[in-house]
Amino acid sequence: MKLFTDKGNQHSLKILVAAELAGISLEIEHVDSAAIVVPFLKRNVLPVLEVETNEYLFSANAITRYILATVGKDSEDITVSTWLEWESTDLQAALSSYLPVLYGGGKADSQKLQPHLSKLDNSLGGAQFIVQDQLSAADVCLFAALYPLYANSKSCFENFSNLNAWFTKLHAEPPFGASVAKVTEGKGSSSLKASILAQPLVNTLPVARSVSNEKGKSSKDKENSTTEEVVAKEFSLEEVRAAKETFLTGKKVAPKPVQRNHPLLPRKDAKNVLITSALPYVNNIPHLGNIVGCVLSADVFSRFCRIRNYNVLYICGTDEYGTATETKALEEGLTPQQICDKYFKLHDHVYRWFNIDCDHFGRTTTPQQTKIAQDIFWGLHKEKHLLEQKVEQLKCEDCDRFLADRFVEGTCPLCNYDDARGDQCDKCGKLINATDLKNPRCKICNRTPVVKSSDHLFLDLPRLESRLQSFLDKSTTEGDWTSNAKMITSSWIRDGLKPRCITRDLKWGTPVPLEPYTDKVFYVWFDAPIGYPSITANYTPDWEKWWKNPDEVQLYQFMAKDNVPFHSVVFPCSLLGCGEKWTLVNHLIATEYLNYEDSKFSKSRGVGVFGNHAEQTGIPADIWRFYLLFIRPESQDSYFNWDDFVLKNNSELLNNLGNFINRGLMFLEKNFGGLVQELKLEQLDCQLLAAVSQELKQYVSLLEKVRIKEALRHVLNISRLGNQHIQVTQPWVLVKGSPEEKSRAGTVTSLCVNISCLLSVMLHPYMPDTSKTIQEQLNASADVNVLTGDFVCYLEPGHKIGTPKPLFAKIEQAQADQLRNQYAGKND
Ligand SMILES: *[C@@H]1O[C@H](CO)[C@@H](O)[C@H](O)[C@H]1NC(C)=O
Ligand SMILES: *[C@@H]1O[C@H](CO)[C@@H](O)[C@H](O)[C@H]1NC(C)=O
Ligand SMILES: *[C@@H]1O[C@H](CO)[C@@H](O)[C@H](O)[C@H]1NC(C)=O
Ligand SMILES: *[C@@H]1O[C@H](CO)[C@@H](O)[C@H](O)[C@H]1NC(C)=O
Ligand SMILES: *[C@@H]1O[C@H](CO)[C@@H](O)[C@H](O)[C@H]1NC(C)=O
């Protein structure tokens, strides 16, 4: 007998233990994890036992019993079968979603696993073996199933003393210990990783009993044998009937997509949505965390609004003024304007590559910026919201300039570290005041600066506080503010608002128009948010119809959490105090941070993937978008992890979504000449319609609230439901049967193709290229790109689809390993 297995396969452990117990020696052949060993199986299954030439067993549990039975050691006890079935369904389902994350280096959540461990622990009591104090296949198979947990952490069964005692005892027995050594080659958990990551996911949906395909059985019987288990009792007859009705008749009343004609302006008859993404700072290349937090999130939401037929304007651009640009210019030996031009091009290119579809991508260094910023300033001045104060600052007399914090270095006044920066000490981490540095040095000429005082203008935030508070009360209750945005804002206000300086002694900025401050510029936090209206003004001279129209426009602003106070407190105060009625933020959407593998993105250390790298990897933009949105740091920080990227790419995109769409289309192409068939909906199909409708409704209501990451889960749910429907109805069997059965196959496939059409629309905000490809393969008209919240049938009988092709390719582990090394930063 010969065992075919990939290296480190934990299921082969079952077989090796059984062979040891039986005293049988097996010939082992190591094959690649993707190898197809059994010629008549299309998918690869490992391990496989070749019992005789061309006779195969390919269920590890069955093989275990078979081997034990050859020496009369397999127990007939029915409880053994029950445990083995439990192992292969319930336990493996929980493990198959847990182990790949654990071994892939992600944050594995063991919650779903705990009840299973607890069940086994209780059942064992203090017994030595699982069934009747006798070693059986149940012990062998459960031991092997749980071994990867133990290999990863010896203390994993700590809370389950019976389980722990049972496991430890077996592990010490030679047949078990020796087999573990064979599988892991003495290398512990690391030897299991590749195999675990390569194994297909066990479907965790409720599985229906197999459908009978006996000839002559009426379709009615089939219905009865399957419907209940699939979507058990979730939907009332009413819901099912309504879903069917909507599906069949909805197309007639469905609206057509609204054309996008520039310049877009608010309309009385539409929901007018104004969307901004935090303006990326121009002096650097954005990393993945910047991209997902701002431009990409805003892009998903604006694409969603467009397929909802809302009247959307999405504005973005680069923030170009300020000290950081001057610093960068000095570093690169260019003028600030040259730096801006250079990096503007880079940003523009990166966002185009990511398919960020804003209506206008502008910049802040324009005459419109000067005009609008100065108008707001004069408004604040006229309304007496500005104060004058003296500020002590370091000035380098040699360079003849006041030194911004980042232009000063010196000795930390707190810990005496001699290379502290002007705003913070890298050694003790404390924030410091540049004027408190001992032995300060000008970073440009290395000479000693002096303390000078200079007059500056301050925005009197305390005077605007009550107006701000009533605006916030209304906006945060009526709008969708993320909870971090609300928390950060209220903590700012709780700590007390202080006047904030709005001027700087710099050259590179919007000039202050008031004497005697005309040699100064506006401070960047005052200036930058004015970029939103000024970029709009570069798009259309009617920009005020968006920005001074709070009654007809809903403003959504996207940003990372560090930007919240400027958008929720400072910018609204500027607008509230300037004497005009501005459109103020209605929905403030802030993300947490995305980290890279185990650390922070760092440009200087070269850690992480930056915008321009993503393109260089050769991985398509849609795949990047999908993964970044799948792990979007929505309510907590998240981690970009290469292994997890590969796993999600291959499991969710390839095996779930891509597989479903390709299966239906290929089947229609092969068996029905690509023609959508007459739809004779049976109860089971209507149940599916109801389930799909429910997922769609959840998707719509989540995206309306900008819950981008969660909504994506429901897209994937639909293809999972579709895959399950195909699995249960088995059209490939039906199509070979009677004419009724063949027609049934036509219904099932045509329904799946219609679901693919719905998926193409739901995917549009996340993966626009893929959405387009699916629609090309469906030969669907552009009219399908509207989401009303109802699932309606768009592809009528007789519709001819296009050419089906696989949507996604597999990402190989080797490619991911190579990319991880490339972006891991410099080694010391
Ligand atoms: C920095 O120094 C100024 C002037 O001495 C003072 O008003 C301010 O509170 C200090 N800031 C911090 C963060 O210590
Ligand atoms: C659909 O997605 C939600 C959210 O991820 C999940 O809680 C639910 O169990 C899923 N349903 C199915 C049928 O997969
Ligand atoms: C799509 O829906 C149409 C409309 O009923 C239906 O006739 C056709 O068979 C369906 N095709 C699919 C793919 O369901
Ligand atoms: C696409 O669909 C249209 C309308 O149903 C049909 O006229 C056309 O022949 C189809 N195209 C292909 C390539 O089958
Ligand atoms: C993900 O899959 C796509 C196709 O689905 C493939 O082109 C790409 O290389 C894969 N990327 C990664 C990182 O695995």
Short mmCIF file of N, CA and C and ligand atoms in Angstrom, two decimals, residues 247-248 676-679 749-754 793-797, ligand 3:
data_model
loop_
_atom_site.label_atom_id
_atom_site.label_comp_id
_atom_site.label_asym_id
_atom_site.label_seq_id
_atom_site.Cartn_x
_atom_site.Cartn_y
_atom_site.Cartn_z
N PHE A 247 -38.22 39.39 -8.18
CA PHE A 247 -37.21 38.92 -9.12
C PHE A 247 -37.77 38.88 -10.54
N LEU A 248 -39.02 38.35 -10.65
CA LEU A 248 -39.56 38.15 -11.99
C LEU A 248 -40.08 39.43 -12.62
N VAL A 676 -29.41 31.81 -22.04
CA VAL A 676 -30.14 31.78 -20.78
C VAL A 676 -31.45 31.03 -21.01
N GLN A 677 -31.77 30.08 -20.11
CA GLN A 677 -32.90 29.17 -20.30
C GLN A 677 -34.17 29.69 -19.64
N GLU A 678 -35.29 29.09 -20.08
CA GLU A 678 -36.58 29.32 -19.42
C GLU A 678 -36.43 29.04 -17.93
N LEU A 679 -37.03 29.91 -17.12
CA LEU A 679 -36.86 29.77 -15.69
C LEU A 679 -38.10 29.17 -15.06
N THR A 749 -28.91 26.73 -13.65
CA THR A 749 -27.76 27.46 -14.18
C THR A 749 -28.14 28.88 -14.54
N SER A 750 -29.30 29.04 -15.15
CA SER A 750 -29.71 30.38 -15.55
C SER A 750 -29.89 31.27 -14.32
N LEU A 751 -30.40 30.67 -13.26
CA LEU A 751 -30.54 31.42 -12.02
C LEU A 751 -29.16 31.85 -11.51
N CYS A 752 -28.21 30.93 -11.55
CA CYS A 752 -26.85 31.27 -11.10
C CYS A 752 -26.25 32.37 -11.96
N VAL A 753 -26.53 32.32 -13.24
CA VAL A 753 -25.98 33.35 -14.11
C VAL A 753 -26.61 34.71 -13.77
N ASN A 754 -27.90 34.69 -13.47
CA ASN A 754 -28.53 35.94 -13.04
C ASN A 754 -27.93 36.45 -11.73
N CYS A 793 -34.36 40.08 -11.97
CA CYS A 793 -33.77 39.30 -13.02
C CYS A 793 -33.49 40.18 -14.23
N TYR A 794 -32.25 40.27 -14.62
CA TYR A 794 -31.91 41.14 -15.74
C TYR A 794 -31.70 40.39 -17.05
N LEU A 795 -31.33 39.12 -16.95
CA LEU A 795 -31.01 38.39 -18.16
C LEU A 795 -32.20 37.50 -18.52
N GLU A 796 -32.91 37.87 -19.56
CA GLU A 796 -34.13 37.17 -19.92
C GLU A 796 -33.80 35.88 -20.66
N PRO A 797 -34.76 34.94 -20.72
CA PRO A 797 -34.53 33.71 -21.48
C PRO A 797 -34.15 34.08 -22.91
C1 LIG B 3 -32.57 35.32 -15.43
O1 LIG B 3 -33.77 35.76 -15.22
C2 LIG B 3 -34.61 35.60 -16.30
C3 LIG B 3 -35.83 36.29 -16.02
O2 LIG B 3 -36.73 35.44 -15.50
C4 LIG B 3 -34.98 34.28 -16.44
O3 LIG B 3 -35.97 34.05 -17.41
C5 LIG B 3 -33.76 33.70 -16.82
O4 LIG B 3 -33.97 32.37 -16.95
C6 LIG B 3 -32.86 34.01 -15.73
N1 LIG B 3 -31.74 33.69 -16.03
C7 LIG B 3 -31.31 33.44 -15.21
C8 LIG B 3 -29.93 33.41 -15.53
O5 LIG B 3 -31.85 33.25 -14.21
#
